[in-house]
mmCIF file of C-alpha atoms and ligand atoms in Angstrom:
data_model
loop_
_atom_site.group_PDB
_atom_site.id
_atom_site.type_symbol
_atom_site.label_atom_id
_atom_site.label_comp_id
_atom_site.label_asym_id
_atom_site.label_seq_id
_atom_site.Cartn_x
_atom_site.Cartn_y
_atom_site.Cartn_z
ATOM 1 C CA MET A 1 7.705 28.263 28.579
ATOM 2 C CA ARG A 2 6.455 26.963 25.619
ATOM 3 C CA ARG A 3 10.127 27.737 23.951
ATOM 4 C CA GLU A 4 11.251 25.564 26.886
ATOM 5 C CA ILE A 5 9.244 22.566 26.365
ATOM 6 C CA ALA A 6 9.930 22.496 22.370
ATOM 7 C CA PHE A 7 13.882 22.731 23.063
ATOM 8 C CA LEU A 8 13.291 19.558 25.829
ATOM 9 C CA LYS A 9 10.727 17.674 22.660
ATOM 10 C CA LYS A 10 13.807 18.480 20.361
ATOM 11 C CA GLU A 11 16.394 17.221 23.248
ATOM 12 C CA ILE A 12 15.538 13.975 23.888
ATOM 13 C CA GLN A 13 14.797 12.266 20.420
ATOM 14 C CA GLY A 14 18.215 13.437 19.545
ATOM 15 C CA LYS A 15 19.252 11.557 23.105
ATOM 16 C CA ILE A 16 17.179 8.616 22.218
ATOM 17 C CA ASN A 17 18.824 7.823 18.984
ATOM 18 C CA ARG A 18 22.458 8.193 21.215
ATOM 19 C CA ILE A 19 21.444 5.147 23.846
ATOM 20 C CA THR A 20 23.066 1.709 23.313
ATOM 21 C CA ASP A 21 22.380 -0.254 26.496
ATOM 22 C CA GLN A 22 19.623 -0.502 29.213
ATOM 23 C CA GLU A 23 22.521 1.774 31.582
ATOM 24 C CA GLU A 24 21.997 4.960 29.314
ATOM 25 C CA LEU A 25 18.191 4.681 28.620
ATOM 26 C CA LYS A 26 17.685 4.288 32.530
ATOM 27 C CA GLN A 27 20.018 7.751 32.932
ATOM 28 C CA VAL A 28 17.690 9.324 30.096
ATOM 29 C CA ARG A 29 14.295 8.617 31.848
ATOM 30 C CA ILE A 30 15.631 9.462 35.489
ATOM 31 C CA GLU A 31 17.169 13.018 32.981
ATOM 32 C CA PHE A 32 13.392 13.938 32.045
ATOM 33 C CA LEU A 33 11.098 12.045 34.306
ATOM 34 C CA GLY A 34 12.854 11.647 37.827
ATOM 35 C CA ARG A 35 10.711 12.934 40.330
ATOM 36 C CA ARG A 36 13.016 14.964 41.841
ATOM 37 C CA GLN A 37 15.174 16.693 39.626
ATOM 38 C CA GLY A 38 13.197 15.186 36.242
ATOM 39 C CA LYS A 39 13.841 18.405 33.360
ATOM 40 C CA LEU A 40 9.688 17.690 32.909
ATOM 41 C CA THR A 41 8.882 17.969 36.965
ATOM 42 C CA SER A 42 10.501 20.527 37.155
ATOM 43 C CA LEU A 43 8.936 22.570 34.346
ATOM 44 C CA LEU A 44 5.618 20.957 36.345
ATOM 45 C CA LYS A 45 6.774 22.700 38.682
ATOM 46 C CA GLN A 46 7.537 25.963 37.531
ATOM 47 C CA LEU A 47 3.741 26.032 36.563
ATOM 48 C CA VAL A 48 2.308 27.443 39.759
ATOM 49 C CA ASP A 49 4.149 30.412 39.041
ATOM 50 C CA LEU A 50 2.161 31.122 35.994
ATOM 51 C CA PRO A 51 -1.020 33.559 35.727
ATOM 52 C CA LEU A 52 -4.155 31.074 36.375
ATOM 53 C CA LYS A 53 -5.262 31.189 32.946
ATOM 54 C CA GLU A 54 -2.673 30.191 31.401
ATOM 55 C CA ARG A 55 -2.106 26.944 33.670
ATOM 56 C CA PRO A 56 -3.826 24.167 31.984
ATOM 57 C CA GLU A 57 -2.745 24.974 28.613
ATOM 58 C CA LEU A 58 0.895 24.656 29.307
ATOM 59 C CA GLY A 59 -0.265 21.871 32.146
ATOM 60 C CA LYS A 60 -1.499 19.918 29.066
ATOM 61 C CA LEU A 61 1.727 20.581 26.692
ATOM 62 C CA ILE A 62 3.771 19.224 30.028
ATOM 63 C CA ASN A 63 2.018 16.043 30.313
ATOM 64 C CA ASP A 64 1.205 15.470 26.727
ATOM 65 C CA LEU A 65 5.473 15.255 26.495
ATOM 66 C CA LYS A 66 5.884 13.790 29.186
ATOM 67 C CA SER A 67 3.854 10.719 27.861
ATOM 68 C CA TYR A 68 5.640 11.046 24.094
ATOM 69 C CA VAL A 69 8.956 10.897 26.520
ATOM 70 C CA GLN A 70 7.842 7.547 27.641
ATOM 71 C CA GLU A 71 6.407 6.385 25.130
ATOM 72 C CA VAL A 72 10.080 6.434 22.735
ATOM 73 C CA LEU A 73 11.974 5.097 25.884
ATOM 74 C CA ASP A 74 9.596 2.478 26.278
ATOM 75 C CA LYS A 75 10.023 1.610 22.555
ATOM 76 C CA LYS A 76 13.989 2.310 22.810
ATOM 77 C CA GLU A 77 13.477 -0.119 26.191
ATOM 78 C CA LYS A 78 12.150 -2.963 24.376
ATOM 79 C CA VAL A 79 14.663 -2.477 20.725
ATOM 80 C CA ILE A 80 17.537 -2.678 23.133
ATOM 81 C CA ASN A 81 16.386 -5.959 24.780
ATOM 82 C CA GLU A 82 15.514 -7.553 21.606
ATOM 83 C CA GLU A 83 19.610 -7.015 20.409
ATOM 84 C CA LYS A 84 20.454 -8.695 23.961
ATOM 85 C CA ASN A 85 18.721 -11.817 22.978
ATOM 86 C CA ILE A 86 19.851 -12.099 19.523
ATOM 87 C CA GLU A 87 23.424 -11.604 21.352
ATOM 88 C CA GLU A 88 22.278 -14.576 23.713
ATOM 89 C CA VAL A 89 22.305 -17.094 21.150
ATOM 90 C CA ASP A 90 25.104 -19.747 21.426
ATOM 91 C CA ILE A 91 26.997 -19.702 17.861
ATOM 92 C CA THR A 92 28.618 -22.999 19.488
ATOM 93 C CA LEU A 93 25.647 -24.915 18.934
ATOM 94 C CA PRO A 94 25.626 -27.481 16.411
ATOM 95 C CA GLY A 95 23.547 -26.172 13.634
ATOM 96 C CA LYS A 96 20.366 -28.268 12.242
ATOM 97 C CA ARG A 97 21.942 -30.414 9.564
ATOM 98 C CA PRO A 98 20.061 -29.778 5.831
ATOM 99 C CA PHE A 99 19.093 -32.810 4.412
ATOM 100 C CA LEU A 100 21.619 -33.521 1.576
ATOM 101 C CA GLY A 101 20.272 -35.928 -1.358
ATOM 102 C CA GLY A 102 23.095 -38.556 -2.487
ATOM 103 C CA LEU A 103 23.473 -39.874 -6.089
ATOM 104 C CA HIS A 104 21.902 -42.805 -7.188
ATOM 105 C CA PRO A 105 24.186 -46.291 -7.129
ATOM 106 C CA LEU A 106 23.774 -46.219 -10.746
ATOM 107 C CA THR A 107 24.747 -42.995 -11.436
ATOM 108 C CA GLN A 108 27.960 -43.234 -9.588
ATOM 109 C CA ILE A 109 28.876 -46.470 -11.269
ATOM 110 C CA LEU A 110 28.099 -44.897 -14.411
ATOM 111 C CA GLN A 111 30.083 -41.969 -13.722
ATOM 112 C CA GLU A 112 33.002 -44.338 -12.592
ATOM 113 C CA ILE A 113 32.760 -46.673 -16.131
ATOM 114 C CA LYS A 114 32.777 -42.582 -17.884
ATOM 115 C CA ARG A 115 35.958 -41.743 -15.776
ATOM 116 C CA ILE A 116 37.806 -44.827 -16.423
ATOM 117 C CA PHE A 117 36.959 -44.935 -20.396
ATOM 118 C CA ALA A 118 37.934 -41.437 -20.477
ATOM 119 C CA THR A 119 41.309 -41.576 -19.649
ATOM 120 C CA LEU A 120 42.126 -44.029 -22.276
ATOM 121 C CA GLY A 121 40.823 -41.433 -24.516
ATOM 122 C CA PHE A 122 36.792 -42.914 -25.047
ATOM 123 C CA GLU A 123 34.085 -40.304 -25.127
ATOM 124 C CA VAL A 124 30.536 -40.221 -24.810
ATOM 125 C CA VAL A 125 28.096 -40.843 -27.423
ATOM 126 C CA ARG A 126 24.552 -41.285 -26.919
ATOM 127 C CA GLY A 127 21.539 -42.500 -29.207
ATOM 128 C CA PRO A 128 17.857 -42.677 -28.967
ATOM 129 C CA GLU A 129 16.236 -45.333 -27.042
ATOM 130 C CA ILE A 130 13.620 -45.333 -29.686
ATOM 131 C CA GLU A 131 14.740 -47.691 -32.524
ATOM 132 C CA THR A 132 13.650 -48.556 -35.912
ATOM 133 C CA GLU A 133 14.245 -52.103 -36.436
ATOM 134 C CA TYR A 134 17.021 -51.449 -39.056
ATOM 135 C CA TYR A 135 19.405 -49.779 -36.352
ATOM 136 C CA ASN A 136 18.592 -52.304 -33.279
ATOM 137 C CA PHE A 137 18.781 -55.516 -35.264
ATOM 138 C CA GLU A 138 19.384 -55.166 -39.568
ATOM 139 C CA ALA A 139 22.940 -52.895 -39.172
ATOM 140 C CA LEU A 140 23.872 -55.184 -36.744
ATOM 141 C CA ASN A 141 23.583 -58.375 -38.608
ATOM 142 C CA MET A 142 20.599 -59.842 -37.524
ATOM 143 C CA PRO A 143 18.429 -60.161 -40.727
ATOM 144 C CA LYS A 144 14.368 -60.460 -40.073
ATOM 145 C CA PHE A 145 13.949 -64.025 -38.702
ATOM 146 C CA HIS A 146 17.388 -64.365 -37.371
ATOM 147 C CA PRO A 147 17.170 -66.444 -33.820
ATOM 148 C CA ALA A 148 19.267 -63.856 -31.819
ATOM 149 C CA ARG A 149 16.163 -61.678 -31.936
ATOM 150 C CA ASP A 150 14.168 -63.896 -30.237
ATOM 151 C CA GLU A 151 16.601 -63.702 -27.054
ATOM 152 C CA GLN A 152 15.930 -60.043 -26.422
ATOM 153 C CA ASP A 153 12.143 -60.278 -26.699
ATOM 154 C CA SER A 154 11.217 -56.797 -27.417
ATOM 155 C CA PHE A 155 8.854 -54.273 -27.411
ATOM 156 C CA TYR A 156 7.335 -52.776 -30.080
ATOM 157 C CA LEU A 157 5.564 -49.752 -30.879
ATOM 158 C CA SER A 158 4.896 -50.022 -33.957
ATOM 159 C CA LYS A 159 5.503 -52.663 -37.354
ATOM 160 C CA THR A 160 8.922 -50.111 -37.327
ATOM 161 C CA HIS A 161 9.971 -48.923 -33.965
ATOM 162 C CA LEU A 162 10.437 -50.875 -31.128
ATOM 163 C CA LEU A 163 12.636 -49.833 -27.765
ATOM 164 C CA ARG A 164 16.001 -50.766 -27.851
ATOM 165 C CA THR A 165 17.269 -53.870 -26.518
ATOM 166 C CA GLN A 166 21.127 -53.097 -26.469
ATOM 167 C CA THR A 167 22.974 -49.947 -27.215
ATOM 168 C CA SER A 168 24.600 -51.522 -29.721
ATOM 169 C CA PRO A 169 22.824 -49.561 -32.659
ATOM 170 C CA VAL A 170 24.665 -46.663 -31.323
ATOM 171 C CA GLN A 171 27.500 -48.311 -33.226
ATOM 172 C CA ILE A 172 26.027 -48.144 -36.112
ATOM 173 C CA ARG A 173 24.895 -44.291 -35.344
ATOM 174 C CA VAL A 174 28.690 -43.389 -34.755
ATOM 175 C CA MET A 175 29.584 -45.063 -37.887
ATOM 176 C CA GLU A 176 27.562 -43.475 -40.557
ATOM 177 C CA GLN A 177 28.503 -40.487 -38.491
ATOM 178 C CA GLN A 178 32.483 -40.299 -38.216
ATOM 179 C CA THR A 179 35.490 -41.943 -40.301
ATOM 180 C CA PRO A 180 37.955 -43.515 -38.278
ATOM 181 C CA PRO A 181 39.396 -44.116 -36.088
ATOM 182 C CA VAL A 182 36.427 -43.780 -33.399
ATOM 183 C CA ARG A 183 36.724 -44.032 -29.973
ATOM 184 C CA VAL A 184 33.365 -43.958 -27.882
ATOM 185 C CA ILE A 185 31.278 -45.244 -25.213
ATOM 186 C CA ALA A 186 27.527 -45.357 -25.222
ATOM 187 C CA PRO A 187 25.553 -45.195 -22.033
ATOM 188 C CA GLY A 188 21.766 -45.458 -21.816
ATOM 189 C CA LYS A 189 18.228 -46.826 -21.037
ATOM 190 C CA CYS A 190 17.836 -50.271 -22.481
ATOM 191 C CA TYR A 191 14.362 -52.701 -23.058
ATOM 192 C CA ARG A 192 13.435 -56.520 -23.066
ATOM 193 C CA ARG A 193 10.187 -58.036 -22.209
ATOM 194 C CA ASP A 194 12.101 -60.175 -18.933
ATOM 195 C CA ALA A 195 9.733 -61.638 -16.947
ATOM 196 C CA ILE A 196 10.605 -59.573 -13.113
ATOM 197 C CA ASP A 197 12.796 -61.728 -10.756
ATOM 198 C CA ALA A 198 16.241 -61.205 -8.864
ATOM 199 C CA SER A 199 18.381 -60.791 -12.290
ATOM 200 C CA HIS A 200 15.515 -59.100 -14.624
ATOM 201 C CA TYR A 201 13.851 -56.060 -15.261
ATOM 202 C CA PRO A 202 12.199 -54.750 -18.776
ATOM 203 C CA MET A 203 14.378 -51.751 -18.059
ATOM 204 C CA PHE A 204 18.303 -51.786 -17.439
ATOM 205 C CA HIS A 205 21.131 -49.782 -18.485
ATOM 206 C CA GLN A 206 23.867 -51.214 -20.521
ATOM 207 C CA VAL A 207 27.709 -48.959 -21.401
ATOM 208 C CA GLU A 208 28.247 -50.041 -25.326
ATOM 209 C CA GLY A 209 31.958 -49.398 -26.241
ATOM 210 C CA LEU A 210 33.312 -49.608 -29.967
ATOM 211 C CA ALA A 211 36.950 -48.364 -30.775
ATOM 212 C CA ILE A 212 38.337 -48.530 -34.483
ATOM 213 C CA ASP A 213 41.857 -48.117 -36.588
ATOM 214 C CA LYS A 214 44.084 -49.523 -38.920
ATOM 215 C CA GLY A 215 45.666 -52.564 -37.324
ATOM 216 C CA MET A 216 43.488 -53.275 -34.216
ATOM 217 C CA ALA A 217 43.591 -56.421 -32.927
ATOM 218 C CA PHE A 218 41.941 -58.707 -30.329
ATOM 219 C CA SER A 219 44.569 -57.865 -28.291
ATOM 220 C CA ASP A 220 43.537 -54.399 -28.159
ATOM 221 C CA LEU A 221 39.771 -55.520 -26.535
ATOM 222 C CA LYS A 222 41.842 -57.558 -24.092
ATOM 223 C CA GLY A 223 44.265 -54.812 -22.684
ATOM 224 C CA THR A 224 41.369 -52.442 -22.376
ATOM 225 C CA LEU A 225 38.813 -55.123 -20.869
ATOM 226 C CA THR A 226 41.927 -55.871 -18.527
ATOM 227 C CA TYR A 227 42.801 -52.166 -17.555
ATOM 228 C CA PHE A 228 38.723 -51.366 -16.913
ATOM 229 C CA VAL A 229 37.825 -54.263 -14.529
ATOM 230 C CA HIS A 230 41.266 -54.040 -12.561
ATOM 231 C CA GLN A 231 39.795 -49.911 -12.462
ATOM 232 C CA MET A 232 36.703 -50.758 -11.376
ATOM 233 C CA PHE A 233 37.495 -53.586 -9.197
ATOM 234 C CA GLY A 234 40.818 -53.269 -8.050
ATOM 235 C CA PRO A 235 44.006 -55.447 -9.347
ATOM 236 C CA ASN A 236 43.500 -58.534 -8.071
ATOM 237 C CA ARG A 237 40.595 -59.452 -10.220
ATOM 238 C CA GLU A 238 41.517 -62.347 -12.931
ATOM 239 C CA LEU A 239 39.731 -61.969 -15.733
ATOM 240 C CA ARG A 240 38.087 -64.888 -17.878
ATOM 241 C CA PHE A 241 37.567 -64.592 -21.961
ATOM 242 C CA ARG A 242 35.102 -67.078 -22.974
ATOM 243 C CA PRO A 243 34.619 -67.813 -26.445
ATOM 244 C CA SER A 244 30.920 -66.901 -27.266
ATOM 245 C CA PHE A 245 28.881 -65.745 -30.271
ATOM 246 C CA PHE A 246 27.305 -62.257 -31.321
ATOM 247 C CA PRO A 247 25.850 -61.594 -34.566
ATOM 248 C CA PHE A 248 27.847 -58.240 -35.136
ATOM 249 C CA THR A 249 31.363 -59.670 -33.619
ATOM 250 C CA GLU A 250 33.929 -62.002 -34.610
ATOM 251 C CA PRO A 251 35.114 -63.159 -33.016
ATOM 252 C CA SER A 252 33.044 -62.688 -29.911
ATOM 253 C CA ALA A 253 33.694 -63.269 -26.167
ATOM 254 C CA GLU A 254 32.306 -63.216 -22.871
ATOM 255 C CA ILE A 255 34.276 -61.472 -20.143
ATOM 256 C CA ASP A 256 33.673 -63.018 -16.241
ATOM 257 C CA ILE A 257 35.945 -61.657 -12.856
ATOM 258 C CA SER A 258 36.686 -63.914 -10.277
ATOM 259 C CA CYS A 259 34.385 -63.857 -7.964
ATOM 260 C CA ALA A 260 35.483 -62.048 -4.864
ATOM 261 C CA ILE A 261 32.993 -63.785 -2.155
ATOM 262 C CA CYS A 262 34.539 -66.990 -2.972
ATOM 263 C CA ARG A 263 38.101 -65.823 -4.836
ATOM 264 C CA GLY A 264 37.205 -68.511 -7.503
ATOM 265 C CA LYS A 265 36.808 -71.352 -4.838
ATOM 266 C CA GLY A 266 32.689 -71.423 -5.829
ATOM 267 C CA CYS A 267 29.677 -70.046 -3.695
ATOM 268 C CA ARG A 268 26.205 -69.425 -3.901
ATOM 269 C CA VAL A 269 26.950 -65.650 -5.078
ATOM 270 C CA CYS A 270 28.526 -67.592 -8.537
ATOM 271 C CA SER A 271 26.978 -70.441 -8.271
ATOM 272 C CA GLY A 272 29.632 -72.532 -7.644
ATOM 273 C CA LYS A 273 31.669 -71.313 -10.842
ATOM 274 C CA GLY A 274 33.840 -69.148 -9.284
ATOM 275 C CA TRP A 275 33.628 -66.456 -11.759
ATOM 276 C CA LEU A 276 30.987 -63.756 -12.755
ATOM 277 C CA GLU A 277 30.064 -62.594 -16.542
ATOM 278 C CA ILE A 278 30.048 -58.846 -17.011
ATOM 279 C CA LEU A 279 30.770 -58.197 -20.124
ATOM 280 C CA GLY A 280 30.049 -59.220 -24.090
ATOM 281 C CA ALA A 281 32.515 -58.425 -26.480
ATOM 282 C CA GLY A 282 34.247 -59.090 -29.576
ATOM 283 C CA MET A 283 36.135 -57.625 -33.009
ATOM 284 C CA VAL A 284 33.757 -55.964 -35.281
ATOM 285 C CA ASP A 285 32.347 -58.231 -37.868
ATOM 286 C CA PRO A 286 33.148 -57.453 -41.537
ATOM 287 C CA GLU A 287 29.404 -57.291 -42.045
ATOM 288 C CA VAL A 288 28.548 -54.324 -40.356
ATOM 289 C CA PHE A 289 31.959 -52.536 -41.957
ATOM 290 C CA LYS A 290 30.255 -53.414 -44.905
ATOM 291 C CA LYS A 291 26.471 -51.893 -43.933
ATOM 292 C CA VAL A 292 28.024 -48.148 -42.833
ATOM 293 C CA ASN A 293 30.415 -48.094 -45.788
ATOM 294 C CA TYR A 294 33.517 -48.862 -43.762
ATOM 295 C CA ASP A 295 36.882 -50.746 -46.016
ATOM 296 C CA PRO A 296 36.914 -54.326 -43.734
ATOM 297 C CA GLU A 297 40.393 -54.231 -45.414
ATOM 298 C CA GLN A 298 41.722 -51.220 -44.005
ATOM 299 C CA TYR A 299 39.842 -51.186 -40.595
ATOM 300 C CA GLN A 300 39.355 -53.405 -37.954
ATOM 301 C CA GLY A 301 38.188 -52.846 -34.670
ATOM 302 C CA PHE A 302 36.559 -54.041 -31.245
ATOM 303 C CA ALA A 303 33.152 -53.533 -29.628
ATOM 304 C CA PHE A 304 32.151 -54.225 -25.961
ATOM 305 C CA GLY A 305 28.809 -53.986 -23.973
ATOM 306 C CA MET A 306 28.322 -53.909 -20.173
ATOM 307 C CA GLY A 307 25.515 -53.851 -17.899
ATOM 308 C CA VAL A 308 25.669 -51.340 -15.567
ATOM 309 C CA GLU A 309 23.421 -53.011 -13.039
ATOM 310 C CA ARG A 310 25.470 -56.001 -12.742
ATOM 311 C CA ILE A 311 28.758 -54.154 -12.592
ATOM 312 C CA CYS A 312 27.073 -52.212 -9.634
ATOM 313 C CA MET A 313 26.188 -55.503 -8.189
ATOM 314 C CA LEU A 314 29.525 -57.476 -8.286
ATOM 315 C CA LYS A 315 30.897 -54.273 -7.049
ATOM 316 C CA TYR A 316 28.725 -53.281 -3.866
ATOM 317 C CA GLY A 317 27.396 -57.313 -3.627
ATOM 318 C CA VAL A 318 23.640 -56.785 -4.415
ATOM 319 C CA ASP A 319 21.552 -60.000 -4.362
ATOM 320 C CA ASP A 320 18.606 -58.009 -6.363
ATOM 321 C CA ILE A 321 18.327 -55.699 -9.293
ATOM 322 C CA ARG A 322 14.569 -54.711 -7.982
ATOM 323 C CA HIS A 323 16.574 -52.447 -5.545
ATOM 324 C CA PHE A 324 17.395 -49.840 -8.006
ATOM 325 C CA PHE A 325 13.841 -48.993 -8.770
ATOM 326 C CA GLN A 326 12.323 -49.494 -5.729
ATOM 327 C CA ASN A 327 13.483 -45.680 -4.456
ATOM 328 C CA ASP A 328 14.340 -47.695 -0.568
ATOM 329 C CA LEU A 329 15.953 -44.680 1.265
ATOM 330 C CA ARG A 330 17.034 -47.260 3.395
ATOM 331 C CA PHE A 331 18.595 -48.961 0.636
ATOM 332 C CA LEU A 332 19.806 -45.376 -1.003
ATOM 333 C CA ARG A 333 21.543 -44.311 2.025
ATOM 334 C CA GLN A 334 23.678 -47.031 2.049
ATOM 335 C CA PHE A 335 25.916 -45.522 -0.988
HETATM 336 N N1 LIG B 401 25.049 -56.019 -27.524
HETATM 337 C C1 LIG B 401 25.143 -56.848 -26.495
HETATM 338 C C2 LIG B 401 23.842 -57.850 -25.540
HETATM 339 O O1 LIG B 401 22.922 -56.471 -25.132
HETATM 340 C C3 LIG B 401 26.263 -57.073 -25.978
HETATM 341 C C4 LIG B 401 27.570 -56.412 -26.863
HETATM 342 C C5 LIG B 401 27.943 -55.241 -27.243
HETATM 343 C C6 LIG B 401 28.316 -57.684 -27.593
HETATM 344 C C7 LIG B 401 29.169 -55.055 -28.110
HETATM 345 C C8 LIG B 401 30.031 -57.411 -28.345
HETATM 346 C C9 LIG B 401 29.170 -56.260 -28.299
HETATM 347 O O2 LIG B 401 24.084 -58.656 -25.471
#
């Protein structure tokens, strides 16, 4: 009898592992625990044929096995039910969308600017945001007390160092490092002590451009910027080159594009002019070449500087520069 009990235990252990669904589980339950024919039930019935003094001990062994079998079968049933629940998940339901971030509109415009100039062979370079007076002003032909320094009210950090007011100092750093031909753009932050309003912010972004080679002419500047504007704003935009002044370019020009809102007729956005200013540019002044030991007889070049916020505002019709820096998701999500 003892051997039979041990054998049944082995048997049940083997069977449990092979059970895969409720139906099989039910069969095994009946096979072992069934009231009439269950293997354990009939074992209990056989007890009466044994000598009296052996009955209690063997009876206990059988009952222990019975509870063991019940326990493992219940456990197995739970596992099967859980597996069934997993299968009942409706995989055709739409999932929960993870929250997606996006690129800031200024980053997007910057990427677009870089892409356009890359197609013309311009390499991206960077310069420091903390500059010396020499790079920010002097080398750009703005000696001390030059009136143009006043127009760019600056943040001085010490007697000699300031936050750059423009990306033009990168021109000087590049020319000091490289020999012509040069073809670079230099994006980055600039700082001016301006009061904040719809079109001014003390920190803003510029992209500087510089191209130097033998035999460069104003027509190269014109062609490059026309290509850029048509890529950025579409081929129907017109450009206007207005004579202007920068200490480090000669001749200098400010470039306007036709207003997209009124198509040149004049409206509120362009203050009735029909044109919007987007760039400053010019041919590199020979005085600047002298500072970096380039021979102005041999080399010519052009430079330009554009405000990234301004381009972004014109492209998307943003009417206030402050939107870019307030991190209001209602604004940012529109891009
Ligand atoms: N640095 C000038 C500005 O900030 C723009 C400029 C760059 C003009 C290069 C000419 C050439 O206003």
